[in-house]
mmCIF file with all atom_site columns, C-alpha atoms in Angstrom:
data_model
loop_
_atom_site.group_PDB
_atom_site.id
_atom_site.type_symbol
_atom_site.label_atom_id
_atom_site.label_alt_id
_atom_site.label_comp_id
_atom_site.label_asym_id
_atom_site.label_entity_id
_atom_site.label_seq_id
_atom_site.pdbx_PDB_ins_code
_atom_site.Cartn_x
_atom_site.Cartn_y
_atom_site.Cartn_z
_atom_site.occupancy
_atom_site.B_iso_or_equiv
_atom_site.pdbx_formal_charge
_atom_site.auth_seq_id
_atom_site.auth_comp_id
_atom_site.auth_asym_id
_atom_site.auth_atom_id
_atom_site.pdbx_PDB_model_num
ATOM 1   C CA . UNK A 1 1   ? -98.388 -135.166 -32.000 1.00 55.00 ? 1   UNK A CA 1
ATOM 2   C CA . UNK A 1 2   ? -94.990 -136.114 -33.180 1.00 56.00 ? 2   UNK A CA 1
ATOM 3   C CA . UNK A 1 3   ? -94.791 -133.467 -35.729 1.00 67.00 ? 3   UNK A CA 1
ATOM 4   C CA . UNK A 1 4   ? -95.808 -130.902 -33.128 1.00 69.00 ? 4   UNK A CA 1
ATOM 5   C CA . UNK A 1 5   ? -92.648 -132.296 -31.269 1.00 66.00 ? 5   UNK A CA 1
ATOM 6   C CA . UNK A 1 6   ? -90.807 -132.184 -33.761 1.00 67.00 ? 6   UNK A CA 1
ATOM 7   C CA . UNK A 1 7   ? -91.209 -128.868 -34.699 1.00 71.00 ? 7   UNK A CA 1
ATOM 8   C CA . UNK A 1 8   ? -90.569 -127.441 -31.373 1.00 72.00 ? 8   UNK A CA 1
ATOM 9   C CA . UNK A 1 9   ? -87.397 -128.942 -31.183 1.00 75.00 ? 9   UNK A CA 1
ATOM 10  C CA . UNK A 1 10  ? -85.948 -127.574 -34.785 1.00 72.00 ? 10  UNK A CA 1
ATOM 11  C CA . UNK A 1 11  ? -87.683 -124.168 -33.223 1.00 72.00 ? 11  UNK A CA 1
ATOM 12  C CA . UNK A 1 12  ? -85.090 -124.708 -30.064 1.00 72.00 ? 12  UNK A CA 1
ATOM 13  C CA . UNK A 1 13  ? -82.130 -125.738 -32.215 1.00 76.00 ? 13  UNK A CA 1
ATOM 14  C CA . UNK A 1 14  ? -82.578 -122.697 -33.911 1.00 73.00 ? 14  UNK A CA 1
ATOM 15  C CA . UNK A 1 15  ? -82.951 -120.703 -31.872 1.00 75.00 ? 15  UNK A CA 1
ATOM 16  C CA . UNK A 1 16  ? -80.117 -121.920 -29.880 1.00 75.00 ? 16  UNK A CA 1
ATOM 17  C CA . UNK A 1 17  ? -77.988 -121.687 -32.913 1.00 77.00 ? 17  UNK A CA 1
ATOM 18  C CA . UNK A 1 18  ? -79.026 -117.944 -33.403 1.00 76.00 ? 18  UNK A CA 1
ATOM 19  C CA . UNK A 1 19  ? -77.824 -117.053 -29.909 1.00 76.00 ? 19  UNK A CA 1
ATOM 20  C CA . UNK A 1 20  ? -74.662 -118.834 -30.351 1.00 75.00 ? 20  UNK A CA 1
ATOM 21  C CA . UNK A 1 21  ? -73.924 -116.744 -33.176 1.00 77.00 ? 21  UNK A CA 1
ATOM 22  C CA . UNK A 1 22  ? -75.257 -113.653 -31.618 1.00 74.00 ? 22  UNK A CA 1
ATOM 23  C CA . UNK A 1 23  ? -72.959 -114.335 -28.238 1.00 73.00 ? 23  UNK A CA 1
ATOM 24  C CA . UNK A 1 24  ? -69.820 -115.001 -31.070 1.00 71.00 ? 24  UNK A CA 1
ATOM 25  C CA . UNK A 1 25  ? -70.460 -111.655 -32.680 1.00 69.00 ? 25  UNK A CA 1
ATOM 26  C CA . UNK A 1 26  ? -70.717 -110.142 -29.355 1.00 70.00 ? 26  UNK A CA 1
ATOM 27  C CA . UNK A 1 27  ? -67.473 -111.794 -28.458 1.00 71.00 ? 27  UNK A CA 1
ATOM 28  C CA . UNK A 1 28  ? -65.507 -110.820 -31.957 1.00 73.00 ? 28  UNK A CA 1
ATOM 29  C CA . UNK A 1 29  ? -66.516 -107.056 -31.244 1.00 70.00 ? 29  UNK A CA 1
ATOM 30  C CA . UNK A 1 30  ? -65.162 -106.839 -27.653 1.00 65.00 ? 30  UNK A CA 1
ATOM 31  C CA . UNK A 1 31  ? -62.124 -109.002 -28.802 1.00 68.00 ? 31  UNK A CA 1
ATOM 32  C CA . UNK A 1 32  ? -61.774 -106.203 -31.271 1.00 68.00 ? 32  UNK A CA 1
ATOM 33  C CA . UNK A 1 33  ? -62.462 -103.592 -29.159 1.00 74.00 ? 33  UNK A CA 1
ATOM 34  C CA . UNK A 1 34  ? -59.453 -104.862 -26.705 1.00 76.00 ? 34  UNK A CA 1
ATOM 35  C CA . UNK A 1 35  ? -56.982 -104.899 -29.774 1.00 81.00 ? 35  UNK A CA 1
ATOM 36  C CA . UNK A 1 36  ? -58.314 -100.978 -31.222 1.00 84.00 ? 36  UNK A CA 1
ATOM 37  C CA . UNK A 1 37  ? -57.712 -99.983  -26.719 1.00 84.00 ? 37  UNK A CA 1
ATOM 38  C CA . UNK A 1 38  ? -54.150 -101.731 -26.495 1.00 85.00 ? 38  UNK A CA 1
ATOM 39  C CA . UNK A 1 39  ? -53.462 -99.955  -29.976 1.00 87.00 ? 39  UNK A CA 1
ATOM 40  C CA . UNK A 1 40  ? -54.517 -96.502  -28.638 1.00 89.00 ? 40  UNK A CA 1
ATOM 41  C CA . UNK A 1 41  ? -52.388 -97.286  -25.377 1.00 90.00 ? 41  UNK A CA 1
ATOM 42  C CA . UNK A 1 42  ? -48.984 -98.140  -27.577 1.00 93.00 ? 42  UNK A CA 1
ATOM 43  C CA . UNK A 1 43  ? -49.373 -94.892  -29.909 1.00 92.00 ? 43  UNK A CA 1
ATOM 44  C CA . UNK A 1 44  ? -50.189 -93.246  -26.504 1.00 92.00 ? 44  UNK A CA 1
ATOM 45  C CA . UNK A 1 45  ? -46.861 -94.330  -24.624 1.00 93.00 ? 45  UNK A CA 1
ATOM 46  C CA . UNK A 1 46  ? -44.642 -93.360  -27.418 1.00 92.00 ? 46  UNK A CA 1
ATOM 47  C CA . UNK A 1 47  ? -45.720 -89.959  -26.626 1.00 89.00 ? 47  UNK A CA 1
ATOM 48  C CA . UNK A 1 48  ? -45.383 -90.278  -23.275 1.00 93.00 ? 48  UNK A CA 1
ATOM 49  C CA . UNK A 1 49  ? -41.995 -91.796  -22.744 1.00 94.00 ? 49  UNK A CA 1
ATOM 50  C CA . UNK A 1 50  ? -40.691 -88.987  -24.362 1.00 92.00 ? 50  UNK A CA 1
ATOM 51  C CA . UNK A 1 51  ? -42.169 -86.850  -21.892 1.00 92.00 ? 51  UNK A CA 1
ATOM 52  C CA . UNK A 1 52  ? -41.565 -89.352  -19.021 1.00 94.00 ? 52  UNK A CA 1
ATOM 53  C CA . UNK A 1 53  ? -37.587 -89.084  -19.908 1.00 94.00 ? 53  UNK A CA 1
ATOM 54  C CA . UNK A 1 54  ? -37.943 -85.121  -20.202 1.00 93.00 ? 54  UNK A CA 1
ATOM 55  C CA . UNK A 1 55  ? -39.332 -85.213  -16.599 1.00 93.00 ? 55  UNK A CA 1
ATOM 56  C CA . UNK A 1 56  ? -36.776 -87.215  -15.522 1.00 94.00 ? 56  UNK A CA 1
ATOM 57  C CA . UNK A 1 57  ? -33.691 -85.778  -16.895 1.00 93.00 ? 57  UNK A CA 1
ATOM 58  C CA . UNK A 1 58  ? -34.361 -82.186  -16.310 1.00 93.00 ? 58  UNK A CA 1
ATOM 59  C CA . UNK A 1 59  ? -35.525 -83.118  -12.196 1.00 92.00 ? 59  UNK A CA 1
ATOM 60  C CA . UNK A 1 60  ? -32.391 -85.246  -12.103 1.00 93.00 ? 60  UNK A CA 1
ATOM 61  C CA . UNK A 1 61  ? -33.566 -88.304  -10.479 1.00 92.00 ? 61  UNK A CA 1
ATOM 62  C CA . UNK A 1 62  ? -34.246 -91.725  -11.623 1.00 93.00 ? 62  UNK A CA 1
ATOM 63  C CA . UNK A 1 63  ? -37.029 -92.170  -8.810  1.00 94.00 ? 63  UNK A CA 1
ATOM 64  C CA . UNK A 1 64  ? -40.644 -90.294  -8.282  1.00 95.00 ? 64  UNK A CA 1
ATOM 65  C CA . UNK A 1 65  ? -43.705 -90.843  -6.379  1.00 94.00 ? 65  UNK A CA 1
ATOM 66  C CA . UNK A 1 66  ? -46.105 -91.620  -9.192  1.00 93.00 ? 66  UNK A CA 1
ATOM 67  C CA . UNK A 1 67  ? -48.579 -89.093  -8.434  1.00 93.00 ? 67  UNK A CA 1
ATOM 68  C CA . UNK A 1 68  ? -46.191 -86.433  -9.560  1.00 94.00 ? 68  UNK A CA 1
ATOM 69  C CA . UNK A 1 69  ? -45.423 -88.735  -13.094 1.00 95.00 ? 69  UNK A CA 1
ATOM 70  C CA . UNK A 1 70  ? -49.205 -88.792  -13.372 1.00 94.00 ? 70  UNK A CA 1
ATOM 71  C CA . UNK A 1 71  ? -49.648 -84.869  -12.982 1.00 93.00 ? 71  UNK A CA 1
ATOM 72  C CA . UNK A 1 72  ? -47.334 -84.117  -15.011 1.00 93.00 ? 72  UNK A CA 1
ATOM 73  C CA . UNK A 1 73  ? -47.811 -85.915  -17.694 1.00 93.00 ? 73  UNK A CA 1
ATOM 74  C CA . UNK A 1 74  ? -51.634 -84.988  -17.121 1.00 91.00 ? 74  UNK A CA 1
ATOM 75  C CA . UNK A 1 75  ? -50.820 -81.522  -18.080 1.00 90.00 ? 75  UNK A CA 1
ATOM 76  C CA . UNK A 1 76  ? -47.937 -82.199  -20.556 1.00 88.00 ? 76  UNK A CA 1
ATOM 77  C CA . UNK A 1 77  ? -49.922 -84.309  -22.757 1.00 85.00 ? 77  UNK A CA 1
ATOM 78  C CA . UNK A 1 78  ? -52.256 -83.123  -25.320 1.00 82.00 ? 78  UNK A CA 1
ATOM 79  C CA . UNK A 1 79  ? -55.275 -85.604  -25.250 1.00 83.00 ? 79  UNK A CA 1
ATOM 80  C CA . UNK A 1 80  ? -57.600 -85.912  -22.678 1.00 86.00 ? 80  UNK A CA 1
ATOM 81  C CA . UNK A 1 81  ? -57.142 -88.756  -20.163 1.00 89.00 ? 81  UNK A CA 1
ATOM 82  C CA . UNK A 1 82  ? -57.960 -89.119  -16.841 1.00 91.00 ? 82  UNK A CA 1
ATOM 83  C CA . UNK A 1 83  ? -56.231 -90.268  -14.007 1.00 92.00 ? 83  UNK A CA 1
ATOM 84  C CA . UNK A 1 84  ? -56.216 -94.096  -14.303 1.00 93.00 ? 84  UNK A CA 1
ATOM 85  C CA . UNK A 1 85  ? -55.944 -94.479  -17.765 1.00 93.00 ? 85  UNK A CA 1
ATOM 86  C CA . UNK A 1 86  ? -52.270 -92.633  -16.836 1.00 94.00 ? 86  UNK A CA 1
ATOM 87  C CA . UNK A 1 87  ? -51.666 -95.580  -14.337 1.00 94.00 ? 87  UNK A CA 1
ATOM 88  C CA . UNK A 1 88  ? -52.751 -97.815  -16.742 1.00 94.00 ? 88  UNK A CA 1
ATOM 89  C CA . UNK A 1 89  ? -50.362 -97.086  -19.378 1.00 95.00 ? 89  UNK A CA 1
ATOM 90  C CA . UNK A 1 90  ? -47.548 -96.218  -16.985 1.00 95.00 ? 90  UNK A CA 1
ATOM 91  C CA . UNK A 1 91  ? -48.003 -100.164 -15.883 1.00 95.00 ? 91  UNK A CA 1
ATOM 92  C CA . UNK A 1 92  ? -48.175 -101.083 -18.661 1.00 95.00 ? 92  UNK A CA 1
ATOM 93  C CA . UNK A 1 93  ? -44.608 -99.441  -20.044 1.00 95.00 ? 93  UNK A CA 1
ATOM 94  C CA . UNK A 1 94  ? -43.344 -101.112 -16.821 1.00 95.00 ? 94  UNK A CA 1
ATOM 95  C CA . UNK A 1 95  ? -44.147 -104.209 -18.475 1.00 95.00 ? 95  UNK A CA 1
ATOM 96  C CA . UNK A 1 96  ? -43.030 -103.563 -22.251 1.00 94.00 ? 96  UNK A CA 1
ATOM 97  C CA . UNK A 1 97  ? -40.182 -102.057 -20.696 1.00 95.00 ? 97  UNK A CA 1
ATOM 98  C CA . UNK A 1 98  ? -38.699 -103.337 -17.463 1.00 95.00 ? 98  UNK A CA 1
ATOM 99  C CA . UNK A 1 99  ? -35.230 -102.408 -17.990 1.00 95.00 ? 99  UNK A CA 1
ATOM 100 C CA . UNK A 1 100 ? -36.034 -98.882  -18.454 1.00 96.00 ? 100 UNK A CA 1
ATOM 101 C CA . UNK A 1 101 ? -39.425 -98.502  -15.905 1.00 95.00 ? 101 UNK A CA 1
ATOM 102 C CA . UNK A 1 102 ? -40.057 -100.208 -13.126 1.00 95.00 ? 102 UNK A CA 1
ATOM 103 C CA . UNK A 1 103 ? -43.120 -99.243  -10.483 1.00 95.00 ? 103 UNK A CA 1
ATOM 104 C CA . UNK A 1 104 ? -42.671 -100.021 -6.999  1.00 93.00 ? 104 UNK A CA 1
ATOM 105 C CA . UNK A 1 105 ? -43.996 -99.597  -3.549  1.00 90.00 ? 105 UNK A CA 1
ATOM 106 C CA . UNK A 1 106 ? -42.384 -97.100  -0.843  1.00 85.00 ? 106 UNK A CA 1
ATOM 107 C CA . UNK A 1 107 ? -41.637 -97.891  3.052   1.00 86.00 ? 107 UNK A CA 1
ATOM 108 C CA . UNK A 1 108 ? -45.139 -95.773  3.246   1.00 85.00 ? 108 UNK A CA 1
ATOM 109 C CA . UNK A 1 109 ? -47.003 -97.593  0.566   1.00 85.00 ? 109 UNK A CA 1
ATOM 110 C CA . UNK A 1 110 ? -47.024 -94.814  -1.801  1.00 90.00 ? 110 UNK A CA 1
ATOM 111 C CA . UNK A 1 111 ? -46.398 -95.577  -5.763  1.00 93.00 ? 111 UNK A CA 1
ATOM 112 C CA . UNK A 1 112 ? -42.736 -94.738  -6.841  1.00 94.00 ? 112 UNK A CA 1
ATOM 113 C CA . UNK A 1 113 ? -42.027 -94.892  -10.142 1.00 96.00 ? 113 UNK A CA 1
ATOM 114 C CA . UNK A 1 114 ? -38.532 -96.191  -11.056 1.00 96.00 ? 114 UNK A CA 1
ATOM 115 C CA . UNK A 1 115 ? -36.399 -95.153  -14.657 1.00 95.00 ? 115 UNK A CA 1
ATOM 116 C CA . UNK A 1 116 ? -32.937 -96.352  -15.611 1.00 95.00 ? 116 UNK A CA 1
ATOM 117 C CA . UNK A 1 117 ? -30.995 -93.647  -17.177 1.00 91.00 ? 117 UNK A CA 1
ATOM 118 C CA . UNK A 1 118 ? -28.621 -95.955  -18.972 1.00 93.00 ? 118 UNK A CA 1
ATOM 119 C CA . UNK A 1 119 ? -31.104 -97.735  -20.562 1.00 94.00 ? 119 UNK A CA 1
ATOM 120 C CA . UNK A 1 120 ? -31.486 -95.621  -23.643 1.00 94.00 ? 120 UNK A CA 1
ATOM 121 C CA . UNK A 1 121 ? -35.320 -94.437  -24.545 1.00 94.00 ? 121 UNK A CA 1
ATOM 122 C CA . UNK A 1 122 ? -34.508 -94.940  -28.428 1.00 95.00 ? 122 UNK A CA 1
ATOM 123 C CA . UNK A 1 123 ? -34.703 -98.531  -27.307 1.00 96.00 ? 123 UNK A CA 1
ATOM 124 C CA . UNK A 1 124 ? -37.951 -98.130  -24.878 1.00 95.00 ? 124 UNK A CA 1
ATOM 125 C CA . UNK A 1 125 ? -39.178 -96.115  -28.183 1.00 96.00 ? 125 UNK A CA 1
ATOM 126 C CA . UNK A 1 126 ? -38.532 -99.702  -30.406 1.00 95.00 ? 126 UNK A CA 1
ATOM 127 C CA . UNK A 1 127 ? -39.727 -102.185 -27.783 1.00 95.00 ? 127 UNK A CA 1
ATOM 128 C CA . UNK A 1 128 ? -43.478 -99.691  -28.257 1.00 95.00 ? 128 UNK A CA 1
ATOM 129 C CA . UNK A 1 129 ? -42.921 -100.043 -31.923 1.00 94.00 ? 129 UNK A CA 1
ATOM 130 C CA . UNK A 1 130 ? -42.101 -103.730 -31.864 1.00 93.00 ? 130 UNK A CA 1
ATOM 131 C CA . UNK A 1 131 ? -45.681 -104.536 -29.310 1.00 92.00 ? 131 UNK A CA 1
ATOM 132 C CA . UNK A 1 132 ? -47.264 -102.239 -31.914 1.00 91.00 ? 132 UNK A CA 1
ATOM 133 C CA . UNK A 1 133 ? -46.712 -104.268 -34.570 1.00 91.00 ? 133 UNK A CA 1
ATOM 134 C CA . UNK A 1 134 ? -47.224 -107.495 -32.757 1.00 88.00 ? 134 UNK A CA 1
ATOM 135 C CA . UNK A 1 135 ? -51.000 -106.307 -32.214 1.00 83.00 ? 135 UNK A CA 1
ATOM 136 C CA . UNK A 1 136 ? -51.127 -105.047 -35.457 1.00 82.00 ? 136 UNK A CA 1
ATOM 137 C CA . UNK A 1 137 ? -54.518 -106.087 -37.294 1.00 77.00 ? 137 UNK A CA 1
ATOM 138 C CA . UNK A 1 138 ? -53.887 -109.215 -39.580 1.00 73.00 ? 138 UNK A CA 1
ATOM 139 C CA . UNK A 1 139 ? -55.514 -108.074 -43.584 1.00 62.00 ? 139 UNK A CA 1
ATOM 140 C CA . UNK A 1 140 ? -56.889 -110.838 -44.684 1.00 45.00 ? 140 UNK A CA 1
ATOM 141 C CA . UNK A 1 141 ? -54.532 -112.157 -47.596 1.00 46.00 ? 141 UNK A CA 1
ATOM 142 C CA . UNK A 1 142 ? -51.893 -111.334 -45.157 1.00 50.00 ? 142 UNK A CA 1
ATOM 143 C CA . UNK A 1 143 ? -49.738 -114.401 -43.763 1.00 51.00 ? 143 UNK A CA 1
ATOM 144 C CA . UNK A 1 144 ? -48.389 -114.721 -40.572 1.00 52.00 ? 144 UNK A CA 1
ATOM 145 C CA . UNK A 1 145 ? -44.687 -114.553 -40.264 1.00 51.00 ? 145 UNK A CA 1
ATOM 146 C CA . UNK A 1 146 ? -42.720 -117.570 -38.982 1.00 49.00 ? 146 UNK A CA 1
ATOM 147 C CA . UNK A 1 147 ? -42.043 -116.778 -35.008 1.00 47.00 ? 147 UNK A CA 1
#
């Protein structure tokens, strides 16, 4: 009887320690996932503060509702992406860069999206190249720099 016992719980441990390492691999891929989706965003914005600045300088005005960033840049860029992925990476520029981009809120609660023309877009360009390489993926004989 106590070997029976015994046996079922070694079957439980391992068993538990099989899930564990399932729900860690699990974990590791959508931890990866994240990085390989921020990665795509930061290649994505370079593009598209270019275009953002373009839009911008040749409309002359520092302020515009953001539906008319978003479909413009919808039809400016050459990937497909949709809608809210555009809002996505818009807020997220605001947040890599919020001396240059800044999204607010109008008197009737419509999106306006905010860029400071003497802030110059070589340096929005470097502060995308500098988050790029801060989520870069660490090789594995690589060591970490001193911060």
């Amino acid at each position: 009887m106590l070997c029976i016992k015994h046996s079922i719980n070694l079957c439980f441990k391992v068993r538990a320690k099989g899930q564990k390492t399932i729900e860690e691999a699990f974990q590791e891929m959508a931890n990866a996932s994240a990085k390989k989706r921020q990665r795509t965003m930061l290649n994505r914005l370079l593009d598209m503060t270019d275009s953002i600045s373009f839009m911008y300088m040749s409309s002359n005005k520092n302020v515009m509702y953001l539906g008319e960033v978003i479909a413009t840049l919808k039809e400016s860029l050459n990937i497909p992406i949709s809608q809210n992925e555009i809002v996505e990476h818009l807020e997220h520029l605001s947040k890599i860069a919020p001396d240059w981009c800044t999204i607010s809120y109008s008197l009737d609660q419509k999106k306006l999206m905010k860029i400071n023309h003497s802030f110059p877009v070589k340096n929005v360009l470097a502060l995308i190249e500098i988050e790029l390489v801060r989520t870069a993926p660490k090789s594995a004989g690589q060591s970490q720099p001193p911060q």
